[in-house]
Coordinates of C-alpha atoms in Angstrom, one line a residue:
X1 CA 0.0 0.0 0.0
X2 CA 1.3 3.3 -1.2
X3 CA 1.5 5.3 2.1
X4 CA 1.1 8.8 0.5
X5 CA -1.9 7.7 -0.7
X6 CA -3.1 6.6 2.9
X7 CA -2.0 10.3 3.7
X8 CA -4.3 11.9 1.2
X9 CA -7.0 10.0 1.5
X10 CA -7.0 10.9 5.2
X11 CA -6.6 14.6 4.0
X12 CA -9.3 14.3 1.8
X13 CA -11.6 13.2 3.8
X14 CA -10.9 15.4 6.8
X15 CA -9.9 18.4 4.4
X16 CA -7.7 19.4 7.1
X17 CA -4.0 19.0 7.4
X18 CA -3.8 19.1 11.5
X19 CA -6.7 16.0 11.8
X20 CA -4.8 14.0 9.5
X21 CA -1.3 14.5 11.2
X22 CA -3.0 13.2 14.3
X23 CA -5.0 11.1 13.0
X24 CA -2.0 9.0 11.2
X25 CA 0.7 9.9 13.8
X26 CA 2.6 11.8 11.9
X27 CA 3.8 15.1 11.9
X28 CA 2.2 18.4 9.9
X29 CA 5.1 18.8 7.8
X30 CA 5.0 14.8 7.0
X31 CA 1.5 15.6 5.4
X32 CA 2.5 18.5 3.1
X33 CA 6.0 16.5 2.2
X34 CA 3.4 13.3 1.2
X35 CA 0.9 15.3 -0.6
X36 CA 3.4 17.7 -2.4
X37 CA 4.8 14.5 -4.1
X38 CA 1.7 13.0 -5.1
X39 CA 1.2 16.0 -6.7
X40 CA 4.5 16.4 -8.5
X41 CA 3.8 12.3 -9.5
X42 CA 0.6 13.5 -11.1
X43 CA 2.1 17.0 -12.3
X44 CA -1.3 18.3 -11.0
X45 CA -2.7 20.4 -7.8
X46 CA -4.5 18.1 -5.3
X47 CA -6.3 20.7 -3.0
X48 CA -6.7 24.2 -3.5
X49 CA -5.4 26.4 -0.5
X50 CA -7.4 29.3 0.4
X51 CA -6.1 30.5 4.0
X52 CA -6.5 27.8 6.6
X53 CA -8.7 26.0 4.3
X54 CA -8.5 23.6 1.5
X55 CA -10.8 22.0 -0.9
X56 CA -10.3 18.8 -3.6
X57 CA -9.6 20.3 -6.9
X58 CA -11.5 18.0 -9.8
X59 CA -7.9 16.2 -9.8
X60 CA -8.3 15.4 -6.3
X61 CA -12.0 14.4 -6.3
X62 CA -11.1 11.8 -9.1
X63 CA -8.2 10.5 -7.0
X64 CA -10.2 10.4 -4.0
X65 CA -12.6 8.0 -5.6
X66 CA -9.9 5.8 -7.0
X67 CA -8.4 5.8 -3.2
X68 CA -11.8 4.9 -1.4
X69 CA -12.1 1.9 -4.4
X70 CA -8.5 0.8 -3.6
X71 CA -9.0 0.9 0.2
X72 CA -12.2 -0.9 0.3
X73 CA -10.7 -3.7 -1.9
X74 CA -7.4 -4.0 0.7
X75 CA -10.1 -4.1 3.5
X76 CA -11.9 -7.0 1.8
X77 CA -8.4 -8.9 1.2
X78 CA -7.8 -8.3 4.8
X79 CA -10.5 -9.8 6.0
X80 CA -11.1 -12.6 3.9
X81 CA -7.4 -13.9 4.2
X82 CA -7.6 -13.9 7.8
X83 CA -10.6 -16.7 7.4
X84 CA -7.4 -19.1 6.6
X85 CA -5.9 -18.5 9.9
X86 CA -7.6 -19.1 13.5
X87 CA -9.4 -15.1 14.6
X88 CA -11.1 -13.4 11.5
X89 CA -9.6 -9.7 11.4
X90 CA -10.7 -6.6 9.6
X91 CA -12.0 -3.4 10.2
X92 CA -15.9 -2.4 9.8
X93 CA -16.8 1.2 9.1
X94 CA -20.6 1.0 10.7
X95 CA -22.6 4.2 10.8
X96 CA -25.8 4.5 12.9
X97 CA -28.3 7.3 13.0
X98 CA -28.7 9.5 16.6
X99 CA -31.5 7.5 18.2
X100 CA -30.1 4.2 17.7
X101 CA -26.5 4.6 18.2
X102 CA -27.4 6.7 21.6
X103 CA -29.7 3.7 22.8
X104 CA -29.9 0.8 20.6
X105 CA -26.5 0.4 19.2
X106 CA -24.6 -0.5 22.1
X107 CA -25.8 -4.0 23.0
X108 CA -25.6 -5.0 19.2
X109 CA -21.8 -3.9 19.3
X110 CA -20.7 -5.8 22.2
X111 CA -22.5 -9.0 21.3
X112 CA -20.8 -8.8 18.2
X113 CA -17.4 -7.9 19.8
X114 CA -17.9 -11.1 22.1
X115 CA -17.9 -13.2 19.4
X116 CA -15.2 -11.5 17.1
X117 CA -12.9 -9.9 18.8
X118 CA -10.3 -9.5 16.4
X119 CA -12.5 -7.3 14.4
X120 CA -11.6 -3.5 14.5
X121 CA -15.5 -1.2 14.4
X122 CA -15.7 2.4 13.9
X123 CA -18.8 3.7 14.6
X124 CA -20.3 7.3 12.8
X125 CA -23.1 8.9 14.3
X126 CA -25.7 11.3 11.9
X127 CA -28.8 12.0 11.5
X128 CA -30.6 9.8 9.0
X129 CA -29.4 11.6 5.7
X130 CA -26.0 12.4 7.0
X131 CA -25.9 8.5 7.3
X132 CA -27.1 8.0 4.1
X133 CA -24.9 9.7 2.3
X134 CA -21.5 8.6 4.1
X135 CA -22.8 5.4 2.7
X136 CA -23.3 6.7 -0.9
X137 CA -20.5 8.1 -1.0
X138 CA -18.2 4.7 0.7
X139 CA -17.3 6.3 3.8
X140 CA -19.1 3.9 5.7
X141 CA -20.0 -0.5 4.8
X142 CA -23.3 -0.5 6.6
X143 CA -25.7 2.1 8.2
X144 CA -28.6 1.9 10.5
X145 CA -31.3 4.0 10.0
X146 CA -34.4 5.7 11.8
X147 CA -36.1 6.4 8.5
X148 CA -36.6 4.6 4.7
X149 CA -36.3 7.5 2.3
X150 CA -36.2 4.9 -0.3
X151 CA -32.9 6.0 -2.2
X152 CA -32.7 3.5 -5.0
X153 CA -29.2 3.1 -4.4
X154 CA -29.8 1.5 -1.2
X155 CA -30.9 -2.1 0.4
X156 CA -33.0 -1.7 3.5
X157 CA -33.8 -4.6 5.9
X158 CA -36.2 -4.0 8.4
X159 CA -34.3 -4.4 12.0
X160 CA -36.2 -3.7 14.7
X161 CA -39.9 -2.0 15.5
X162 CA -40.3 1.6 17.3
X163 CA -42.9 3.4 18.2
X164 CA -42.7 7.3 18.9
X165 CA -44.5 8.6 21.4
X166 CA -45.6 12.3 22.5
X167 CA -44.0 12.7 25.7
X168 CA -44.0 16.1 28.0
X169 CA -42.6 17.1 31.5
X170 CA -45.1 15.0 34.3
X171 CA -46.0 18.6 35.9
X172 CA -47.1 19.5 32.4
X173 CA -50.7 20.6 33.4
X174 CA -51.9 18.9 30.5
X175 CA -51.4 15.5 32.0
X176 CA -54.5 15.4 33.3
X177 CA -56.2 14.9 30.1
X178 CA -57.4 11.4 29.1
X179 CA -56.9 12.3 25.2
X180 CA -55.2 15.2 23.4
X181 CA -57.4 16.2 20.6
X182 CA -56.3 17.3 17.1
X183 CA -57.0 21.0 17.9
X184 CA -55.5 20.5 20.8
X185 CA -51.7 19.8 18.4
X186 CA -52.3 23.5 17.1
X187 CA -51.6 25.2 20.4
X188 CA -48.8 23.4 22.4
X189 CA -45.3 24.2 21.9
X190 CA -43.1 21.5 20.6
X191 CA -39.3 20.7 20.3
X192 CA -38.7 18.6 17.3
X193 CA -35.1 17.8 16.1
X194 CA -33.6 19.1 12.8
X195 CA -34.6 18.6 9.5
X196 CA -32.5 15.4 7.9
X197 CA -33.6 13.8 10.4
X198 CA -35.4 10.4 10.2
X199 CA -37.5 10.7 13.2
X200 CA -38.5 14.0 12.3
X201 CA -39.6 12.7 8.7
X202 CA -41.9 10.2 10.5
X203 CA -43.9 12.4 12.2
X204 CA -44.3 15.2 9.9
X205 CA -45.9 11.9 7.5
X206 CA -48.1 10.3 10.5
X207 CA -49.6 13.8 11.1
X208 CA -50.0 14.9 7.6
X209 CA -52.2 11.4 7.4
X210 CA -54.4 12.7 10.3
X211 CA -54.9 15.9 8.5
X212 CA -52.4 17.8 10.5
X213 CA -49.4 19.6 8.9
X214 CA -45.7 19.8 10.3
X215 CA -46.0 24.0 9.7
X216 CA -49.2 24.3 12.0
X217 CA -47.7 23.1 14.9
X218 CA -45.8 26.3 16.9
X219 CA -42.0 24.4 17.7
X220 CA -40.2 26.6 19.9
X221 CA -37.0 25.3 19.1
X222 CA -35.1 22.6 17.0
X223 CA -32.4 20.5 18.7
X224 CA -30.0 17.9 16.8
X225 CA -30.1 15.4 19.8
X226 CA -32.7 12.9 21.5
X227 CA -31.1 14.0 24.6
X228 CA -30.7 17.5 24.6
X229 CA -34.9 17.4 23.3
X230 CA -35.3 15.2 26.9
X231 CA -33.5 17.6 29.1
X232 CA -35.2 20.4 27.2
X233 CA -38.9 19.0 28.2
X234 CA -37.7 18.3 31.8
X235 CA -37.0 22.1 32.2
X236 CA -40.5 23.4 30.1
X237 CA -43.8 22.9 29.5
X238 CA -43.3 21.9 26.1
X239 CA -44.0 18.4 24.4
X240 CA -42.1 16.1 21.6
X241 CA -42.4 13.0 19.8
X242 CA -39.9 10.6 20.7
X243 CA -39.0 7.0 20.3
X244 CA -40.3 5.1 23.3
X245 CA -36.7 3.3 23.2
X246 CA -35.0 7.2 23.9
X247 CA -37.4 7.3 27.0
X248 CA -37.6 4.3 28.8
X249 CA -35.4 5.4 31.6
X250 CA -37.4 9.0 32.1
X251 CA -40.8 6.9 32.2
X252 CA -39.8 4.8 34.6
X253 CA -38.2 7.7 36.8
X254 CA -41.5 8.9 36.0
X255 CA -39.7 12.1 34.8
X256 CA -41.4 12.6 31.7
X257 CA -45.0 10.6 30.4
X258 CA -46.4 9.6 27.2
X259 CA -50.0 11.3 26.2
X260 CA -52.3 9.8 23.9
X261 CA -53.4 11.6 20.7
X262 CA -56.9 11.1 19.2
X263 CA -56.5 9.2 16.4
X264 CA -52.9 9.2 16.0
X265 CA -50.7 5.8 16.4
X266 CA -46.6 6.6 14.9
X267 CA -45.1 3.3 14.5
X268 CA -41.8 2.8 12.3
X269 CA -38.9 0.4 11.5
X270 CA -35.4 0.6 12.1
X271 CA -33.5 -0.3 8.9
X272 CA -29.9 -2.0 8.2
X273 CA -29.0 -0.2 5.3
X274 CA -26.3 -1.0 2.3
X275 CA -25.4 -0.1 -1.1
X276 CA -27.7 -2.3 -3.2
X277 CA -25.9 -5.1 -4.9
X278 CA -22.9 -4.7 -2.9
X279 CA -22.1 -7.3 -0.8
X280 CA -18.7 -8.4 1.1
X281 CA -18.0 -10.8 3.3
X282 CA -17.1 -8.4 6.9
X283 CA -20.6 -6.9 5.9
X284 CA -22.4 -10.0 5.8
X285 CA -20.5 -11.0 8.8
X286 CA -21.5 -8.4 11.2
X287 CA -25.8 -8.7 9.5
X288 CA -26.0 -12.4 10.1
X289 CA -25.1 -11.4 14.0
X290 CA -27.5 -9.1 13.8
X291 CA -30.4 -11.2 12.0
X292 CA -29.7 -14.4 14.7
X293 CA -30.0 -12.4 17.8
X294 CA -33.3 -10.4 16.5
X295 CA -34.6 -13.7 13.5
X296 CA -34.6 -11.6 10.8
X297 CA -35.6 -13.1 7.8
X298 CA -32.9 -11.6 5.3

């Protein structure tokens, strides 16, 4: 493996000099010394240097493809020579969307570690698209996903059942009612996460089937986490929907409590995602783990 191109593909993906230096234990200077000879190899700029900041140049963008091809073909040697000798090695770039990797993740990771130890994870967290995307574009092997947006690129497998919930603050005075009505929606103030986001596309499509749009509810703020939504509604009056897996612990502290809405029942999948007809065999591994301990029919 040609090391300078380790160096830029680290570069390129970071678009940062500093990052990468750390990041491959080398020193600044190393970095610029690496990718100034690539350059004079290829007789063409790299990255384009504007202050602290760089970007690919087309030259770089079509020798960052050919370096994400190149790696993902030594990961796949890797890992399938090392079925020939006794532990399997490799490394597995996973990437799992907020709710899960905050509270579903976990337990999935460490069964998997128990029985493949040898195997290296790295673990991106996004929201929905953001994981999406890192998949598209090869950064990641496998993502798991809140939301379907049905990318025809992609493979979803349905994984495991949610439901979201509307929660609010138990001193919320509004706790007293058996049922919140539709009208009722239109007048309580809501904290939603950001747009991208696969919860957030759920809802907006569960009410919009009641007859209720996303834009007539009043949200008094947008957060990009489950928990900083949670500690937000401990600390106001105002109400979310959340996934009854990102509030277990609050219901039973009986911190925060789920209403019911007239008419209104949000349930969802969680999906395994990959890139649609490719397959390799670290991949598979780490699914089939998955799919035994849940009986996923794949």
């Amino acid at each position: 493996m040609d090391f300078r191109l380790k160096v830029f593909y680290t570069v390129a993906l970071r678009l940062n000099f500093t990052k990468a230096a750390t990041e491959l234990y080398i020193t600044q200077p190393a970095v610029s010394k690496h990718i100034q000879e690539l350059e004079e190899n290829y007789k063409t700029k790299l990255f384009e240097r504007n202050g602290s900041k760089i970007a690919l140049t087309p030259a770089g963008k079509i020798l960052l493809k050919h370096a994400k091809n190149i790696f993902e073909i030594y990961r796949e040697i890797d890992f399938d020579m090392s079925s020939f000798s006794k532990d399997r090695q490799g490394l597995l770039r996973l990437g799992a969307s907020t709710t899960i990797s905050q509270y579903i993740i976990s337990p999935v990771l460490a069964r998997f570690h128990q029985k493949q130890q040898d195997i290296k994870v790295n673990l991106l967290n996004g929201n929905t698209e953001q994981i999406e995307n890192a998949l598209i574009n090869k950064e990641i092997e496998i993502g798991i996903v809140e939301g379907q947006s049905k990318n025809q690129s992609i493979k979803y497998i349905p994984f495991l059942k949610d439901e979201l919930v509307l929660v609010c603050n138990t001193k919320n005075p509004l706790v007293k009612q058996s049922e919140i009505l539709l009208e009722d929606l239109k007048l309580m103030k809501f904290i939603t996460r950001e747009r991208g986001s696969g919860t957030l596309e759920v809802i907006e499509y569960a009410l919009k089937q009641i007859g209720v749009k996303l834009k007539e509810l009043q949200i008094e703020m947008e957060l990009g986490s489950t928990e900083s939504i949670k500690s937000y509604l401990l600390n106001s009056d105002c109400f979310a929907f959340m996934s009854i897996h990102a509030v277990s612990k609050e219901l039973a502290n009986k911190e925060l409590i789920v209403l019911d809405v007239e008419n209104l029942s949000i349930e969802r999948h969680f999906y395994i995602t990959t890139l649609l007809g490719k397959s390799d065999s670290l991949s598979e591994l780490f699914i089939q783990n998955i799919a035994s301990h849940y009986n996923l029919k794949l």
